Structures are given as C-alpha cells and as structure tokens.
Amino acid sequence: MSTSNRLPFLDNLKVILMTAVIAHHVAQAYGPTGGWWPVQEPTRAAILGPFFMVNRSFGMSLFFMIAGYFTVASLEKSGPGPFVRNRLQRLGIPLLVFSFLVLLLQVFVFGPMDTGELGALWPIDVGHLWFVQHLIIYSLGYALWRVLRPAASLSEKPANPPGYGTVLAFAAGLALCTAIVRTWFYIDEWVYIFGYIRIAFADVPRDLGLFIVGTLAYRHQWVTRFPSREGRVWLAVGLVLAGFWYAYELWLRDFVVGSHTVLRLLVPLWESLLCCGMCIGLTVLFRDMVNAQGSVAREMAKGTYTAYMIHIFIVLLFQYLAIGLIAPPFLKFLLVSLVSVPVTFLLASLLRRPLGI
C-alpha cells in the first residue's frame, strides 16, 4: 500500500472527529461535566451528560488508531531516523511553544489572580495537548521497536481482518486491563509525570490499544480489506451501546441498581465494546460511503492538526461572548458549536502553512 497517497475517507473521518472534539469542549460550559472549566454557566443541560461519556469512550481512541496507521506508513517510507526527526519537529516544536505560553500564564496571570503571588512553575498544564505528548511517546516507541526488529517486513502475507470472536476477545481483554487500572485511577483523574507529561491512566489501555491496532491495520491492510457487512454490524453495536448510555443516564439510572464492584466491571466492558464497534464501524462506513473530497473538505482535512492545536482558544472566546446571552444551555451549546467549528477550521487553514504544522 502506497504511503504517498492520502486516503480521502480517513481524512474525512478525521474532520468529523475534530468536530466532535470541538463540540466536546464547547459542552464543558453547558453540560454536567463535573470538572473545572474557565467558563461556568449557572444552569446545565442534562442531555449533554451522556454526550461526554459516549464521546470520550471512543473519539480520541479512534484518533490514536488512525495515527497508528499513518505512523507505520510514514516510518516505512522514510526510515526510523528521518521519521523521528519529523515527529519531533512537527509535534514537539508546537508542543514546546504551547507549553512555554502556558507556563507564562500560570506563573504571571493565573497565580496572581488567585493569590496575588506568582504561580507555581510545575506542573505545566498542557491541557488538550496531552494527545500530542502521548502521540510522540507512542510514535517513538514504535520507531524503537522497528530498530530492534528490523527483520519485520511489510512484504509478508497480510493476516486476515479480525473476525467477530477476535474483536470480542480484544474488547474483553481491553475491558479487563481498563478495570484493573481503574482500581487505582478514576476516569478524568490526571497525573503529571516529571511535572509535564499529562496522563489519565484510566484511558491509557484503550488509547494505546487502539494505536497498536492502527499499526496492525496498516501492516495487514485491514482498513481496505475489512468486510463491509461486518463493519455495519460493529457500527450497529457501537450505536446501540451509545443509545443505551443515553437511556441509562437520562431515564434508567434510578431503576437500574448495581453494586459498585459490578459497575466497575460492566462500565469498562460497555466502553470497550462501544469503542471497538465505533472505531471499526465508522472506518468501514467512511471507506464505503464517504471516500471522496471536494476542495473544502480537502483543505479542512489538511488543517485538522492545526485545528486541534488552536480550537480551545476559539471555543473559549465564543463561550465568553455568549455569557450574557439569555438562552437555555443546550441552545447555547448548539450556537457556540455552530460558530466555533467553521471558525476553527478557517483559522487553521490560514495558519497551518505559516506555522509549518
């Protein structure tokens, strides 16, 4: 499989995923997120509660799966050395610039606002760029593996795409690993390694697992060979499980009672099956039905990484502008999302070439 040709369906899928990321952060001000966000609306839309859980259960993991796919393509095309230099330049430099800006803010702005004194130097809160940190680590890990295993060849006969049993076994293993990790780390519990690397360990098994799946998908050409019918079945599984969570959160929570131990096992299993269903199903659906691009879609796809870098600032701007708007929180969510998405992609298109990202 040529690594020089873009795959329009994966580009289109990345644009949709980026739109979901923007909407997720818009919803932080208007839904029952339970966490801190710079804009705090007094009333929240309950319907956005399950949106957070469903979105976080597969969205970033699908990004990691696609990243794993293109990691192999890029490394096989250029070799480990040039690949590492390219990754450190394209991912590392923007990360360091953003980190320096955050460091200035937390020392000279946020610290004085809270206490009147200079803020702490460590840890540096890189916020949403945790994804970039993890992608650098995973990419370097794969490059090291290829150096240690130079005999591994893409010319070997591709393995058949995983069947139902294999996917179910993977989901079950992923759920077990997740449940074990979550005995020590809760969902959305962030820790800092060396005061800088931001990690939510509760999600690492899923994200790392899907990155590895992405590397295997390239090596064995699963993306182009996965059966359409099975892809539709997995998409249906993901959608049904997503719908169940909406029903549970909005209507059934008071009627479905389980022990804490049972829920700590069932939730990771639900999450893993939903993640596998959506990651497989959406990839196959876009391959079969959304495999073409016009000039606008192509430009949006090229700017996806830049959009990820800058979208937080645009979201916060429009959330602040909407503070005085008298409207239900869900309507504010829709309005801010509808404005933030096109503005983010437009600005990304203007900035990606000058910034070199």
Tab-separated table of C-alpha atoms in Angstrom:
chain	number	residue	atom	x	y	z
A	1	MET	CA	0.000	0.000	0.000
A	2	SER	CA	1.478	3.320	-1.039
A	3	THR	CA	2.199	5.761	1.710
A	4	SER	CA	2.308	8.697	-0.677
A	5	ASN	CA	-1.390	8.701	-1.418
A	6	ARG	CA	-3.859	10.204	1.007
A	7	LEU	CA	-6.925	8.198	1.890
A	8	PRO	CA	-9.887	10.559	1.500
A	9	PHE	CA	-12.170	8.535	3.761
A	10	LEU	CA	-9.708	8.680	6.672
A	11	ASP	CA	-9.206	12.400	6.062
A	12	ASN	CA	-12.974	12.909	6.129
A	13	LEU	CA	-13.269	10.815	9.277
A	14	LYS	CA	-10.602	12.944	10.994
A	15	VAL	CA	-12.595	16.094	10.174
A	16	ILE	CA	-15.705	14.607	11.823
A	17	LEU	CA	-13.696	13.527	14.855
A	18	MET	CA	-12.200	17.006	15.148
A	19	THR	CA	-15.698	18.479	15.005
A	20	ALA	CA	-16.685	16.170	17.876
A	21	VAL	CA	-13.626	17.324	19.886
A	22	ILE	CA	-14.660	20.950	19.432
A	23	ALA	CA	-18.243	20.164	20.439
A	24	HIS	CA	-16.990	18.247	23.480
A	25	HIS	CA	-15.074	21.265	24.749
A	26	VAL	CA	-17.945	23.603	23.951
A	27	ALA	CA	-20.204	21.373	26.049
A	28	GLN	CA	-17.886	21.755	29.051
A	29	ALA	CA	-19.533	25.108	29.795
A	30	TYR	CA	-23.115	23.935	29.258
A	31	GLY	CA	-23.293	20.308	30.392
A	32	PRO	CA	-22.903	18.467	33.723
A	33	THR	CA	-19.212	17.772	33.219
A	34	GLY	CA	-18.382	17.773	36.930
A	35	GLY	CA	-14.957	19.250	36.257
A	36	TRP	CA	-13.415	22.709	36.123
A	37	TRP	CA	-13.721	24.871	33.025
A	38	PRO	CA	-12.872	28.590	32.592
A	39	VAL	CA	-16.466	29.429	31.599
A	40	GLN	CA	-19.045	28.309	34.156
A	41	GLU	CA	-22.692	28.706	33.191
A	42	PRO	CA	-25.108	28.602	36.161
A	43	THR	CA	-27.503	26.124	34.538
A	44	ARG	CA	-26.557	22.950	32.690
A	45	ALA	CA	-28.255	20.796	30.047
A	46	ALA	CA	-28.682	17.261	31.380
A	47	ILE	CA	-28.781	15.823	27.853
A	48	LEU	CA	-25.106	16.703	27.445
A	49	GLY	CA	-24.139	14.369	30.312
A	50	PRO	CA	-24.198	11.142	28.281
A	51	PHE	CA	-22.633	13.008	25.343
A	52	PHE	CA	-19.445	13.392	27.398
A	53	MET	CA	-19.277	9.713	28.307
A	54	VAL	CA	-20.068	8.369	24.837
A	55	ASN	CA	-17.728	10.796	23.086
A	56	ARG	CA	-14.790	10.158	25.404
A	57	SER	CA	-15.243	6.391	25.124
A	58	PHE	CA	-14.102	6.204	21.512
A	59	GLY	CA	-13.312	9.611	19.942
A	60	MET	CA	-9.678	10.096	20.940
A	61	SER	CA	-9.010	6.363	20.695
A	62	LEU	CA	-10.124	6.451	17.057
A	63	PHE	CA	-7.731	9.354	16.539
A	64	PHE	CA	-4.963	7.178	18.016
A	65	MET	CA	-5.939	4.275	15.747
A	66	ILE	CA	-5.674	6.487	12.661
A	67	ALA	CA	-2.392	7.923	13.981
A	68	GLY	CA	-1.013	4.391	14.430
A	69	TYR	CA	-1.994	3.559	10.861
A	70	PHE	CA	-0.125	6.540	9.428
A	71	THR	CA	2.801	6.066	11.818
A	72	VAL	CA	3.678	2.817	10.070
A	73	ALA	CA	3.138	4.364	6.640
A	74	SER	CA	5.419	7.297	7.441
A	75	LEU	CA	8.174	5.244	9.053
A	76	GLU	CA	8.279	2.670	6.258
A	77	LYS	CA	8.517	5.456	3.708
A	78	SER	CA	11.318	7.463	5.355
A	79	GLY	CA	13.084	5.130	7.804
A	80	PRO	CA	13.347	5.386	11.620
A	81	GLY	CA	15.826	8.285	11.787
A	82	PRO	CA	14.031	10.734	9.479
A	83	PHE	CA	10.702	9.613	10.925
A	84	VAL	CA	11.787	10.503	14.481
A	85	ARG	CA	13.157	13.883	13.375
A	86	ASN	CA	9.929	14.658	11.545
A	87	ARG	CA	7.777	13.682	14.537
A	88	LEU	CA	9.836	15.739	16.978
A	89	GLN	CA	9.724	18.721	14.648
A	90	ARG	CA	6.053	18.567	13.673
A	91	LEU	CA	4.691	17.537	17.071
A	92	GLY	CA	7.388	18.548	19.531
A	93	ILE	CA	8.024	22.156	18.497
A	94	PRO	CA	4.359	23.276	18.668
A	95	LEU	CA	4.046	21.415	21.980
A	96	LEU	CA	7.049	23.249	23.452
A	97	VAL	CA	5.793	26.632	22.235
A	98	PHE	CA	2.355	25.997	23.740
A	99	SER	CA	3.939	24.764	26.971
A	100	PHE	CA	6.025	27.942	27.267
A	101	LEU	CA	2.931	30.111	26.790
A	102	VAL	CA	1.038	28.110	29.420
A	103	LEU	CA	3.987	28.417	31.796
A	104	LEU	CA	3.906	32.213	31.452
A	105	LEU	CA	0.154	32.274	32.082
A	106	GLN	CA	0.201	30.050	35.155
A	107	VAL	CA	3.112	31.969	36.713
A	108	PHE	CA	2.239	35.576	35.862
A	109	VAL	CA	-1.540	35.554	35.249
A	110	PHE	CA	-3.441	32.714	36.916
A	111	GLY	CA	-1.250	32.710	40.034
A	112	PRO	CA	-1.689	36.438	40.798
A	113	MET	CA	-5.420	36.175	40.023
A	114	ASP	CA	-5.877	33.540	42.744
A	115	THR	CA	-3.403	34.567	45.436
A	116	GLY	CA	-1.763	37.811	44.379
A	117	GLU	CA	1.565	35.967	44.240
A	118	LEU	CA	3.428	34.343	41.381
A	119	GLY	CA	2.064	30.969	40.372
A	120	ALA	CA	3.931	27.653	40.514
A	121	LEU	CA	6.315	26.602	37.752
A	122	TRP	CA	5.331	22.933	37.982
A	123	PRO	CA	3.418	21.049	36.829
A	124	ILE	CA	2.923	22.634	33.415
A	125	ASP	CA	-0.716	22.083	32.457
A	126	VAL	CA	-0.594	21.336	28.728
A	127	GLY	CA	-4.366	20.839	28.676
A	128	HIS	CA	-5.674	19.230	25.489
A	129	LEU	CA	-2.146	18.783	24.106
A	130	TRP	CA	-1.830	15.652	26.235
A	131	PHE	CA	-2.796	13.912	22.986
A	132	VAL	CA	0.321	15.295	21.282
A	133	GLN	CA	2.505	14.190	24.202
A	134	HIS	CA	1.132	10.658	24.071
A	135	LEU	CA	1.391	10.502	20.287
A	136	ILE	CA	5.073	11.454	20.476
A	137	ILE	CA	5.691	8.728	23.072
A	138	TYR	CA	3.798	6.067	21.100
A	139	SER	CA	5.495	7.061	17.837
A	140	LEU	CA	8.966	6.936	19.376
A	141	GLY	CA	8.104	3.592	20.951
A	142	TYR	CA	7.104	2.169	17.564
A	143	ALA	CA	10.263	3.572	15.936
A	144	LEU	CA	12.368	1.899	18.644
A	145	TRP	CA	10.573	-1.396	18.061
A	146	ARG	CA	11.330	-1.193	14.339
A	147	VAL	CA	15.013	-0.537	15.099
A	148	LEU	CA	15.101	-3.546	17.426
A	149	ARG	CA	13.121	-5.665	14.947
A	150	PRO	CA	14.483	-4.637	11.534
A	151	ALA	CA	13.536	-8.010	10.088
A	152	ALA	CA	9.831	-7.235	10.489
A	153	SER	CA	8.664	-6.748	6.918
A	154	LEU	CA	5.535	-5.403	5.289
A	155	SER	CA	6.063	-7.800	2.408
A	156	GLU	CA	4.875	-10.771	4.441
A	157	LYS	CA	1.441	-12.147	3.619
A	158	PRO	CA	-1.214	-9.918	5.269
A	159	ALA	CA	-3.250	-11.556	8.010
A	160	ASN	CA	-6.989	-11.735	7.548
A	161	PRO	CA	-9.035	-8.959	9.189
A	162	PRO	CA	-10.144	-9.894	12.716
A	163	GLY	CA	-13.439	-11.738	12.915
A	164	TYR	CA	-16.183	-11.358	15.487
A	165	GLY	CA	-14.508	-13.642	18.001
A	166	THR	CA	-11.159	-11.875	17.768
A	167	VAL	CA	-12.732	-8.447	18.210
A	168	LEU	CA	-14.784	-9.668	21.168
A	169	ALA	CA	-11.683	-11.189	22.772
A	170	PHE	CA	-9.766	-7.947	22.248
A	171	ALA	CA	-12.617	-5.915	23.740
A	172	ALA	CA	-12.815	-8.237	26.739
A	173	GLY	CA	-9.063	-8.038	27.327
A	174	LEU	CA	-9.160	-4.274	26.949
A	175	ALA	CA	-12.023	-4.071	29.439
A	176	LEU	CA	-10.121	-6.212	31.943
A	177	CYS	CA	-6.969	-4.081	31.656
A	178	THR	CA	-9.054	-0.930	31.995
A	179	ALA	CA	-10.891	-2.256	35.065
A	180	ILE	CA	-7.588	-3.157	36.727
A	181	VAL	CA	-6.036	0.263	36.039
A	182	ARG	CA	-9.165	1.975	37.333
A	183	THR	CA	-8.771	0.355	40.712
A	184	TRP	CA	-6.015	2.956	41.191
A	185	PHE	CA	-7.007	5.757	38.810
A	186	TYR	CA	-10.508	7.119	38.246
A	187	ILE	CA	-11.890	8.473	34.985
A	188	ASP	CA	-10.677	12.043	34.358
A	189	GLU	CA	-8.040	11.750	37.095
A	190	TRP	CA	-4.995	13.443	35.582
A	191	VAL	CA	-1.471	12.998	36.887
A	192	TYR	CA	1.798	14.543	35.756
A	193	ILE	CA	4.964	12.587	35.082
A	194	PHE	CA	8.056	14.718	35.673
A	195	GLY	CA	5.693	17.645	36.193
A	196	TYR	CA	4.994	17.789	32.476
A	197	ILE	CA	3.612	14.649	30.805
A	198	ARG	CA	-0.136	14.743	31.413
A	199	ILE	CA	-1.745	11.318	31.711
A	200	ALA	CA	-5.187	9.998	32.548
A	201	PHE	CA	-4.161	6.416	33.272
A	202	ALA	CA	-7.798	5.292	33.233
A	203	ASP	CA	-7.815	5.762	29.447
A	204	VAL	CA	-4.302	4.595	28.581
A	205	PRO	CA	-5.187	0.915	27.902
A	206	ARG	CA	-7.850	1.943	25.386
A	207	ASP	CA	-5.804	4.653	23.648
A	208	LEU	CA	-2.594	2.625	23.479
A	209	GLY	CA	-4.512	-0.474	22.453
A	210	LEU	CA	-6.149	1.310	19.529
A	211	PHE	CA	-2.820	2.853	18.462
A	212	ILE	CA	-1.388	-0.666	18.263
A	213	VAL	CA	-4.468	-1.791	16.324
A	214	GLY	CA	-3.796	1.047	13.873
A	215	THR	CA	-0.236	-0.162	13.281
A	216	LEU	CA	-1.510	-3.699	12.656
A	217	ALA	CA	-4.249	-2.379	10.379
A	218	TYR	CA	-1.632	-0.836	8.106
A	219	ARG	CA	0.715	-3.816	8.161
A	220	HIS	CA	-2.078	-6.251	7.286
A	221	GLN	CA	-4.182	-3.901	5.107
A	222	TRP	CA	-7.245	-4.334	7.318
A	223	VAL	CA	-8.639	-0.906	6.539
A	224	THR	CA	-9.142	-1.712	2.873
A	225	ARG	CA	-9.954	-5.408	3.356
A	226	PHE	CA	-12.372	-5.390	6.297
A	227	PRO	CA	-15.737	-6.827	5.139
A	228	SER	CA	-18.437	-4.184	4.700
A	229	ARG	CA	-21.162	-6.321	6.252
A	230	GLU	CA	-19.162	-6.963	9.410
A	231	GLY	CA	-18.296	-3.288	9.576
A	232	ARG	CA	-22.003	-2.416	9.552
A	233	VAL	CA	-22.643	-4.935	12.327
A	234	TRP	CA	-19.950	-3.368	14.504
A	235	LEU	CA	-21.276	0.111	13.805
A	236	ALA	CA	-24.717	-1.063	14.923
A	237	VAL	CA	-23.161	-2.472	18.116
A	238	GLY	CA	-21.496	0.854	18.839
A	239	LEU	CA	-24.639	2.883	18.157
A	240	VAL	CA	-26.848	0.602	20.260
A	241	LEU	CA	-24.432	0.796	23.193
A	242	ALA	CA	-24.230	4.585	22.815
A	243	GLY	CA	-28.027	4.788	22.785
A	244	PHE	CA	-28.200	2.592	25.875
A	245	TRP	CA	-25.958	5.007	27.781
A	246	TYR	CA	-28.194	7.943	26.864
A	247	ALA	CA	-31.213	5.994	28.073
A	248	TYR	CA	-29.418	4.952	31.257
A	249	GLU	CA	-28.183	8.453	32.122
A	250	LEU	CA	-31.424	10.268	31.315
A	251	TRP	CA	-34.123	7.803	32.380
A	252	LEU	CA	-32.969	4.452	33.754
A	253	ARG	CA	-30.338	5.339	36.348
A	254	ASP	CA	-32.841	5.344	39.222
A	255	PHE	CA	-34.277	1.969	38.172
A	256	VAL	CA	-31.095	0.051	37.335
A	257	VAL	CA	-29.270	-0.594	40.587
A	258	GLY	CA	-25.993	-2.495	40.822
A	259	SER	CA	-23.154	-2.885	43.267
A	260	HIS	CA	-20.110	-0.667	42.917
A	261	THR	CA	-17.947	-3.690	42.061
A	262	VAL	CA	-20.289	-4.852	39.300
A	263	LEU	CA	-20.415	-1.381	37.750
A	264	ARG	CA	-16.624	-1.109	37.808
A	265	LEU	CA	-16.539	-4.237	35.647
A	266	LEU	CA	-19.527	-3.558	33.418
A	267	VAL	CA	-18.675	0.042	32.521
A	268	PRO	CA	-15.208	-0.837	31.088
A	269	LEU	CA	-16.791	-3.710	29.139
A	270	TRP	CA	-19.505	-1.411	27.753
A	271	GLU	CA	-16.873	1.198	26.940
A	272	SER	CA	-14.535	-1.259	25.201
A	273	LEU	CA	-17.299	-2.797	23.089
A	274	LEU	CA	-18.599	0.653	22.140
A	275	CYS	CA	-15.071	1.771	21.244
A	276	CYS	CA	-14.415	-1.288	19.056
A	277	GLY	CA	-17.820	-1.005	17.429
A	278	MET	CA	-17.489	2.681	16.602
A	279	CYS	CA	-13.842	2.517	15.521
A	280	ILE	CA	-14.433	-0.397	13.155
A	281	GLY	CA	-17.877	0.702	12.044
A	282	LEU	CA	-17.062	4.342	11.287
A	283	THR	CA	-13.872	3.421	9.438
A	284	VAL	CA	-15.706	0.954	7.204
A	285	LEU	CA	-18.677	3.287	6.733
A	286	PHE	CA	-16.470	6.174	5.602
A	287	ARG	CA	-14.413	3.851	3.391
A	288	ASP	CA	-17.550	2.635	1.613
A	289	MET	CA	-19.620	5.823	1.521
A	290	VAL	CA	-17.504	8.932	2.194
A	291	ASN	CA	-14.418	8.221	0.110
A	292	ALA	CA	-14.355	11.432	-1.946
A	293	GLN	CA	-13.357	15.015	-1.258
A	294	GLY	CA	-14.030	18.424	-2.669
A	295	SER	CA	-11.602	21.296	-2.269
A	296	VAL	CA	-13.173	22.481	1.002
A	297	ALA	CA	-13.121	19.035	2.622
A	298	ARG	CA	-9.543	18.513	1.461
A	299	GLU	CA	-8.419	21.800	2.993
A	300	MET	CA	-10.235	21.026	6.247
A	301	ALA	CA	-8.522	17.630	6.412
A	302	LYS	CA	-5.083	19.155	5.898
A	303	GLY	CA	-5.765	21.581	8.744
A	304	THR	CA	-7.055	19.026	11.268
A	305	TYR	CA	-3.864	19.001	13.348
A	306	THR	CA	-3.671	22.794	13.404
A	307	ALA	CA	-7.362	22.922	14.309
A	308	TYR	CA	-6.672	20.647	17.261
A	309	MET	CA	-3.860	22.924	18.423
A	310	ILE	CA	-5.887	26.160	18.334
A	311	HIS	CA	-9.522	25.194	18.869
A	312	ILE	CA	-9.538	25.724	22.645
A	313	PHE	CA	-8.858	29.445	22.270
A	314	ILE	CA	-11.684	29.865	19.765
A	315	VAL	CA	-14.115	27.875	21.889
A	316	LEU	CA	-13.321	29.944	24.976
A	317	LEU	CA	-13.700	33.186	23.019
A	318	PHE	CA	-17.205	32.349	21.852
A	319	GLN	CA	-18.172	30.914	25.240
A	320	TYR	CA	-17.197	34.221	26.858
A	321	LEU	CA	-19.130	36.166	24.226
A	322	ALA	CA	-22.205	34.020	24.907
A	323	ILE	CA	-22.188	34.568	28.679
A	324	GLY	CA	-24.694	37.411	28.514
A	325	LEU	CA	-26.954	35.618	26.042
A	326	ILE	CA	-30.303	34.715	27.578
A	327	ALA	CA	-30.960	31.230	26.251
A	328	PRO	CA	-31.228	27.628	27.514
A	329	PRO	CA	-27.815	25.978	27.990
A	330	PHE	CA	-28.398	23.412	25.240
A	331	LEU	CA	-29.232	26.182	22.758
A	332	LYS	CA	-26.033	27.991	23.766
A	333	PHE	CA	-24.149	24.746	23.191
A	334	LEU	CA	-25.570	24.467	19.675
A	335	LEU	CA	-24.913	28.109	18.806
A	336	VAL	CA	-21.341	28.178	20.115
A	337	SER	CA	-20.584	24.864	18.386
A	338	LEU	CA	-22.015	26.052	15.065
A	339	VAL	CA	-19.790	29.126	15.200
A	340	SER	CA	-16.648	27.545	16.684
A	341	VAL	CA	-16.332	24.688	14.189
A	342	PRO	CA	-16.129	26.696	10.941
A	343	VAL	CA	-14.060	29.487	12.533
A	344	THR	CA	-11.573	26.927	13.871
A	345	PHE	CA	-11.116	25.235	10.505
A	346	LEU	CA	-10.930	28.562	8.669
A	347	LEU	CA	-8.260	29.881	11.014
A	348	ALA	CA	-6.416	26.553	10.833
A	349	SER	CA	-6.353	26.840	7.053
A	350	LEU	CA	-4.825	30.307	7.310
A	351	LEU	CA	-2.245	29.350	9.943
A	352	ARG	CA	-1.025	25.873	9.066
A	353	ARG	CA	1.362	26.910	6.289
A	354	PRO	CA	2.984	29.887	8.091
A	355	LEU	CA	3.321	27.805	11.275
A	356	GLY	CA	4.603	24.776	9.406
A	357	ILE	CA	2.084	22.417	11.017
